[in-house]
Coordinates of C-alpha atoms in Angstrom, one line a residue:
X1 CA 185.2 -4.5 -184.1
X2 CA 188.3 -5.9 -182.3
X3 CA 188.2 -9.5 -181.0
X4 CA 190.2 -10.0 -177.8
X5 CA 191.7 -13.5 -177.4
X6 CA 191.0 -14.6 -173.9
X7 CA 194.0 -15.4 -171.6
X8 CA 194.7 -19.1 -171.0
X9 CA 194.2 -20.5 -167.5
X10 CA 197.7 -21.9 -166.7
X11 CA 198.9 -23.5 -163.5
X12 CA 202.1 -25.2 -162.3
X13 CA 203.0 -28.5 -160.8
X14 CA 206.5 -28.8 -159.2
X15 CA 207.9 -32.1 -157.9
X16 CA 210.9 -30.6 -156.1
X17 CA 213.4 -32.3 -158.4
X18 CA 216.8 -32.6 -157.0
X19 CA 219.7 -31.4 -159.2
X20 CA 222.8 -33.5 -159.5
X21 CA 225.4 -32.7 -156.8
X22 CA 222.9 -30.5 -154.9
X23 CA 221.2 -31.3 -151.5
X24 CA 217.5 -32.2 -151.4
X25 CA 216.9 -29.2 -149.1
X26 CA 217.8 -26.9 -151.9
X27 CA 215.2 -28.5 -154.2
X28 CA 212.5 -27.8 -151.6
X29 CA 213.6 -24.2 -151.2
X30 CA 213.6 -23.8 -155.0
X31 CA 210.0 -25.1 -155.0
X32 CA 208.9 -22.3 -152.7
X33 CA 210.9 -19.7 -154.7
X34 CA 209.2 -20.9 -157.9
X35 CA 205.8 -20.6 -156.3
X36 CA 206.5 -16.9 -155.5
X37 CA 207.7 -16.3 -159.1
X38 CA 204.8 -17.9 -160.9
X39 CA 202.3 -16.1 -158.5
X40 CA 203.9 -12.8 -159.7
X41 CA 203.6 -13.9 -163.3
X42 CA 199.8 -14.6 -163.0
X43 CA 199.6 -18.4 -162.9
X44 CA 196.4 -19.7 -161.4
X45 CA 197.5 -22.6 -159.2
X46 CA 200.7 -24.0 -157.8
X47 CA 200.7 -27.7 -156.8
X48 CA 203.3 -30.0 -155.3
X49 CA 203.5 -33.8 -155.5
X50 CA 204.1 -36.9 -153.5
X51 CA 207.0 -39.4 -154.1
X52 CA 208.6 -41.8 -151.6
X53 CA 212.1 -43.2 -151.7
X54 CA 213.0 -41.6 -155.0
X55 CA 216.6 -40.4 -155.3
X56 CA 215.8 -37.6 -157.7
X57 CA 212.7 -36.1 -155.9
X58 CA 212.6 -34.3 -152.5
X59 CA 208.9 -33.8 -152.5
X60 CA 207.7 -36.6 -150.2
X61 CA 205.3 -34.8 -147.9
X62 CA 203.0 -32.7 -150.1
X63 CA 200.7 -31.2 -147.4
X64 CA 203.7 -30.1 -145.4
X65 CA 205.3 -28.5 -148.5
X66 CA 201.9 -27.0 -149.5
X67 CA 201.8 -25.2 -146.1
X68 CA 205.3 -23.7 -146.8
X69 CA 204.2 -22.6 -150.3
X70 CA 201.0 -21.0 -149.0
X71 CA 202.9 -19.2 -146.3
X72 CA 205.3 -17.8 -148.8
X73 CA 202.6 -16.6 -151.2
X74 CA 199.5 -14.5 -150.9
X75 CA 197.1 -15.0 -153.9
X76 CA 197.9 -18.1 -155.9
X77 CA 195.9 -21.2 -155.2
X78 CA 198.0 -23.9 -153.6
X79 CA 197.5 -27.6 -153.6
X80 CA 198.6 -31.1 -154.3
X81 CA 199.1 -33.0 -157.6
X82 CA 198.6 -35.1 -155.7
X83 CA 198.3 -36.8 -152.4
X84 CA 198.4 -40.5 -153.2
X85 CA 195.4 -41.6 -151.3
X86 CA 196.1 -45.3 -151.2
X87 CA 199.3 -44.5 -149.2
X88 CA 197.2 -42.9 -146.4
X89 CA 194.2 -43.2 -144.1
X90 CA 191.5 -40.9 -145.5
X91 CA 190.8 -39.4 -142.1
X92 CA 194.4 -38.2 -141.7
X93 CA 194.2 -36.7 -145.2
X94 CA 191.0 -34.9 -144.3
X95 CA 192.5 -33.5 -141.1
X96 CA 195.6 -32.3 -143.0
X97 CA 193.6 -30.4 -145.6
X98 CA 191.3 -29.1 -143.0
X99 CA 194.2 -27.5 -141.2
X100 CA 195.5 -26.1 -144.5
X101 CA 192.1 -24.7 -145.5
X102 CA 191.6 -23.2 -142.1
X103 CA 195.0 -21.4 -142.2
X104 CA 194.7 -20.3 -145.8
X105 CA 191.0 -19.9 -146.6
X106 CA 189.8 -20.1 -150.2
X107 CA 193.3 -20.9 -151.5
X108 CA 193.7 -24.7 -151.0
X109 CA 193.1 -27.4 -153.6
X110 CA 193.0 -31.1 -152.8
X111 CA 194.4 -33.1 -155.7
X112 CA 194.2 -36.8 -155.2
X113 CA 195.9 -39.7 -157.0
X114 CA 195.6 -43.5 -156.8
X115 CA 199.2 -44.5 -157.3
X116 CA 201.1 -46.5 -154.7
X117 CA 204.8 -46.7 -154.1
X118 CA 206.9 -48.3 -156.9
X119 CA 209.0 -50.7 -154.8
X120 CA 208.0 -53.5 -152.4
X121 CA 210.3 -52.0 -149.7
X122 CA 208.7 -48.6 -149.8
X123 CA 205.2 -50.1 -149.8
X124 CA 206.1 -52.2 -146.8
X125 CA 207.4 -49.1 -145.0
X126 CA 204.2 -47.3 -145.7
X127 CA 202.1 -50.3 -144.6
X128 CA 200.5 -50.8 -148.0
X129 CA 200.1 -53.6 -150.4
X130 CA 200.5 -53.4 -154.2
X131 CA 196.7 -53.7 -154.7
X132 CA 195.9 -50.7 -152.4
X133 CA 195.1 -48.6 -155.5
X134 CA 192.1 -51.0 -156.2
X135 CA 190.3 -49.4 -153.3
X136 CA 190.8 -45.8 -154.4
X137 CA 187.1 -45.1 -155.1
X138 CA 186.1 -46.3 -151.6
X139 CA 188.8 -44.2 -150.0
X140 CA 187.8 -41.2 -152.0
X141 CA 184.2 -41.5 -150.9
X142 CA 185.3 -41.9 -147.2
X143 CA 187.6 -38.9 -147.5
X144 CA 184.9 -36.6 -149.0
X145 CA 182.5 -37.8 -146.3
X146 CA 184.7 -36.3 -143.6
X147 CA 184.2 -32.9 -145.2
X148 CA 180.5 -33.4 -145.9
X149 CA 178.9 -36.0 -143.6
X150 CA 175.8 -37.6 -145.1
X151 CA 172.5 -36.0 -143.8
X152 CA 171.3 -37.9 -140.8
X153 CA 174.6 -39.8 -140.4
X154 CA 175.5 -40.6 -136.8
X155 CA 179.2 -41.3 -137.2
X156 CA 181.2 -41.2 -134.0
X157 CA 184.3 -40.1 -136.0
X158 CA 184.7 -36.5 -137.0
X159 CA 187.7 -35.1 -138.9
X160 CA 188.3 -31.7 -137.4
X161 CA 188.7 -29.0 -138.6
X162 CA 187.8 -30.4 -142.0
X163 CA 184.1 -31.1 -141.3
X164 CA 182.0 -28.5 -143.1
X165 CA 184.9 -26.9 -145.0
X166 CA 184.7 -26.5 -148.8
X167 CA 188.0 -27.7 -150.1
X168 CA 188.0 -28.2 -153.9
X169 CA 188.9 -31.8 -154.7
X170 CA 190.5 -33.0 -158.0
X171 CA 191.1 -36.6 -159.2
X172 CA 194.4 -37.4 -161.1
X173 CA 193.6 -39.7 -163.9
X174 CA 195.9 -42.7 -163.6
X175 CA 194.4 -46.0 -164.7
X176 CA 190.6 -45.8 -164.1
X177 CA 190.9 -42.3 -162.5
X178 CA 188.8 -40.6 -165.2
X179 CA 185.9 -43.0 -164.6
X180 CA 186.2 -42.5 -160.8
X181 CA 186.2 -38.7 -161.2
X182 CA 183.1 -38.9 -163.4
X183 CA 181.3 -41.1 -160.9
X184 CA 182.2 -38.9 -158.0
X185 CA 181.3 -35.6 -159.8
X186 CA 184.8 -34.2 -159.4
X187 CA 187.2 -32.2 -161.6
X188 CA 189.7 -34.3 -163.6
X189 CA 193.4 -33.7 -164.0
X190 CA 194.8 -35.8 -166.9
X191 CA 198.0 -36.1 -168.9
X192 CA 200.4 -38.9 -169.6
X193 CA 202.5 -40.9 -172.0
X194 CA 199.6 -42.1 -174.1
X195 CA 199.6 -39.0 -176.3
X196 CA 196.8 -36.6 -177.1
X197 CA 194.5 -39.2 -178.7
X198 CA 194.4 -41.3 -175.5
X199 CA 193.9 -38.2 -173.3
X200 CA 191.1 -36.9 -175.4
X201 CA 189.4 -40.3 -175.5
X202 CA 189.6 -40.4 -171.7
X203 CA 188.2 -36.8 -171.4
X204 CA 185.3 -37.7 -173.7
X205 CA 184.5 -40.7 -171.6
X206 CA 184.7 -38.6 -168.4
X207 CA 182.2 -36.0 -169.8
X208 CA 179.8 -38.8 -171.0
X209 CA 179.8 -40.4 -167.5
X210 CA 180.0 -37.3 -165.3
X211 CA 177.4 -37.2 -162.5
X212 CA 176.8 -33.6 -161.2
X213 CA 177.6 -33.3 -157.5
X214 CA 177.6 -30.8 -154.7
X215 CA 181.2 -30.2 -155.5
X216 CA 180.9 -29.8 -159.3
X217 CA 177.7 -29.1 -161.3
X218 CA 179.5 -29.9 -164.6
X219 CA 182.7 -31.4 -165.8
X220 CA 186.0 -29.5 -165.3
X221 CA 189.1 -30.7 -167.1
X222 CA 192.7 -29.8 -166.4
X223 CA 195.3 -31.1 -169.0
X224 CA 198.8 -31.6 -167.7
X225 CA 202.2 -32.0 -169.4
X226 CA 205.6 -30.5 -170.1
X227 CA 205.8 -27.1 -171.7
X228 CA 209.2 -25.6 -172.6
X229 CA 209.5 -22.1 -174.0
X230 CA 212.7 -20.4 -175.3
X231 CA 213.8 -18.2 -178.1
X232 CA 214.4 -21.1 -180.5
X233 CA 213.1 -24.7 -180.9
X234 CA 216.5 -26.0 -180.1
X235 CA 216.8 -24.1 -176.9
X236 CA 213.3 -25.2 -175.8
X237 CA 214.1 -28.8 -176.6
X238 CA 217.3 -28.6 -174.5
X239 CA 215.1 -27.6 -171.5
X240 CA 213.6 -31.1 -171.7
X241 CA 216.8 -33.0 -171.9
X242 CA 217.6 -33.5 -168.2
X243 CA 214.2 -34.8 -167.2
X244 CA 214.1 -37.0 -170.3
X245 CA 217.4 -38.6 -169.3
X246 CA 216.1 -39.2 -165.7
X247 CA 213.0 -40.9 -167.2
X248 CA 215.1 -43.0 -169.6
X249 CA 217.5 -44.0 -166.8
X250 CA 214.5 -45.0 -164.6
X251 CA 213.1 -47.2 -167.4
X252 CA 216.4 -48.9 -168.1
X253 CA 218.0 -49.1 -164.6
X254 CA 215.0 -49.0 -162.2
X255 CA 216.0 -45.8 -160.4
X256 CA 214.9 -42.2 -161.0
X257 CA 218.1 -40.1 -160.5
X258 CA 218.7 -36.4 -159.8
X259 CA 218.7 -34.0 -162.8
X260 CA 222.0 -33.9 -164.7
X261 CA 223.1 -30.9 -166.8
X262 CA 221.7 -31.0 -170.3
X263 CA 225.2 -30.7 -171.8
X264 CA 226.4 -33.7 -169.8
X265 CA 223.4 -35.8 -170.9
X266 CA 223.9 -34.9 -174.6
X267 CA 227.6 -35.9 -174.4
X268 CA 226.8 -39.3 -172.9
X269 CA 227.4 -42.5 -174.8
X270 CA 224.1 -44.3 -174.4
X271 CA 223.4 -48.0 -175.0
X272 CA 220.8 -48.6 -177.7
X273 CA 218.2 -49.3 -175.1
X274 CA 219.0 -46.1 -173.2
X275 CA 219.0 -44.1 -176.4
X276 CA 215.6 -45.4 -177.4
X277 CA 214.1 -44.6 -174.0
X278 CA 215.7 -41.2 -174.0
X279 CA 214.3 -40.3 -177.5
X280 CA 210.9 -41.6 -176.5
X281 CA 211.0 -39.4 -173.3
X282 CA 211.7 -36.3 -175.5
X283 CA 208.5 -36.8 -177.5
X284 CA 204.9 -35.7 -176.9
X285 CA 205.7 -32.4 -175.2
X286 CA 204.9 -28.8 -176.2
X287 CA 208.1 -26.9 -176.8
X288 CA 209.3 -24.0 -179.0
X289 CA 209.2 -20.2 -179.3
X290 CA 206.4 -18.4 -177.3
X291 CA 203.9 -17.9 -180.1
X292 CA 204.2 -21.4 -181.4
X293 CA 203.7 -22.9 -177.9
X294 CA 200.7 -20.8 -177.0
X295 CA 199.1 -21.7 -180.4
X296 CA 199.6 -25.4 -179.6
X297 CA 198.2 -25.1 -176.1
X298 CA 195.1 -23.3 -177.4
X299 CA 194.6 -25.9 -180.0
X300 CA 195.0 -28.8 -177.6
X301 CA 192.7 -27.2 -175.0
X302 CA 190.0 -26.5 -177.6
X303 CA 190.2 -30.0 -179.1
X304 CA 189.8 -31.6 -175.6
X305 CA 187.3 -29.0 -174.4
X306 CA 189.6 -28.5 -171.4
X307 CA 189.4 -25.6 -169.0
X308 CA 193.0 -25.3 -167.8
X309 CA 196.6 -26.5 -168.4
X310 CA 198.9 -27.7 -165.6
X311 CA 202.6 -27.2 -166.6
X312 CA 204.8 -29.9 -165.2
X313 CA 208.2 -29.0 -166.7
X314 CA 211.5 -29.6 -164.8
X315 CA 215.0 -28.7 -165.8
X316 CA 218.5 -28.7 -164.4
X317 CA 219.0 -25.1 -165.6
X318 CA 216.8 -23.1 -163.2
X319 CA 217.4 -19.8 -164.9
X320 CA 216.2 -21.2 -168.2
X321 CA 213.3 -22.8 -166.5
X322 CA 212.2 -19.5 -164.9
X323 CA 212.6 -17.8 -168.3
X324 CA 210.4 -20.5 -169.8
X325 CA 207.6 -19.8 -167.3
X326 CA 208.0 -16.0 -167.8
X327 CA 207.9 -16.3 -171.6
X328 CA 204.9 -18.5 -171.5
X329 CA 203.0 -16.2 -169.1
X330 CA 203.7 -13.2 -171.3
X331 CA 202.7 -14.9 -174.5
X332 CA 199.6 -16.4 -173.0
X333 CA 198.4 -13.0 -171.8
X334 CA 198.5 -13.8 -168.0
X335 CA 198.0 -10.8 -165.8
X336 CA 201.2 -10.2 -163.8
X337 CA 200.7 -9.4 -160.1
X338 CA 202.4 -6.5 -158.3
X339 CA 205.3 -7.3 -156.1

C-alpha cells in the first residue's frame, strides 16, 4: 500500500518592496507579475500589505493593489495581509471590501491588523493617535457588523455593497491579536521575531480560547515567515541578505530603506551594532535546498497544528526569488495551473 503525502497549503504575502535605484511604480508592477506567477504555480492565496511613509515599500493602499492583482489573475484568492484597521474608519473598510468581493466573487480575503503608523508625523497625517491600536477589538466588531448586521438591529448606517456578503476575515496576530481572533471566532495569521516557541504558545492559547462563530466553526491557523529555496544552503541564505540589511538598517537608523543587492550588502563595512542587527535579522527563517525546506515546513506546521503557511520572502534578485517560489511549489507538491 502506497501512502501519498498530502500537498502543503502555501500562500504568498508581497509588500511591494522597492529595489535600490528603481522607481516605486516598478515594485507595484512586480507585485502584480508575481501574483500571476504564483497563481500558475498553484499557491492558494496572494496577499498585499499596508505601509505608510516607508522609503522601501510601495504598497500603501492594499485594497487598491488587491483590485489590480485580482484583475490580473483568475483563480488565486486575493487579499490583504493586512489592512491596518486602526488607520481607517471601519465603514470605509467594509465598503472597500464589499466592492472587491462584488467584482471578484469568492476570491477576496480580508486580512486585518492592529498596527498603527510608526512615526508621529505619519500618524498625524492619518488622523490617528499612538493608542489607536488599543481599540482594535471594538473596530473589528464594528467592521464585521457592517457585513452581518445583528438580527433586529435598526441601524441607520449601511455599508453597501458589503452588507450580506461573505468575505472571509483573518486577524494578524500582533500584540494581543491572537486573543482577539479567538474571541471573535476568526482565523489567525501569525509569525514574527519571537521564534517558533513564542508562535506555538500563542497558537495554543488561540485554540484554547477560540469561540466558534458564524464565520469560523473551528480554529484556523496560518503561520507566516520567510522561506528561501535554492540549490544550496549558501544560495538560499543569500536570498535573505537584502531584506535582512533593510531590517538591520531600520533598527539602527530608524528608516527602512529600499532593497540593496546582496553582494553590496555583504561587502559593506558594518558597525558592531549594525552587524549584530544584521546577523539577528538573518536568523529564524526557513532556508535551504527544496527537500530540506519542505521537511522543515511540514514539521513546523505539524508541531503548531497549523493549516497553511504564508510565505513573506523579499529579495533584490527577482529572478532568484521567482526560482525560490518555483522550487518550493514543486517540492511541496502544489498543482500547477494551465496558462
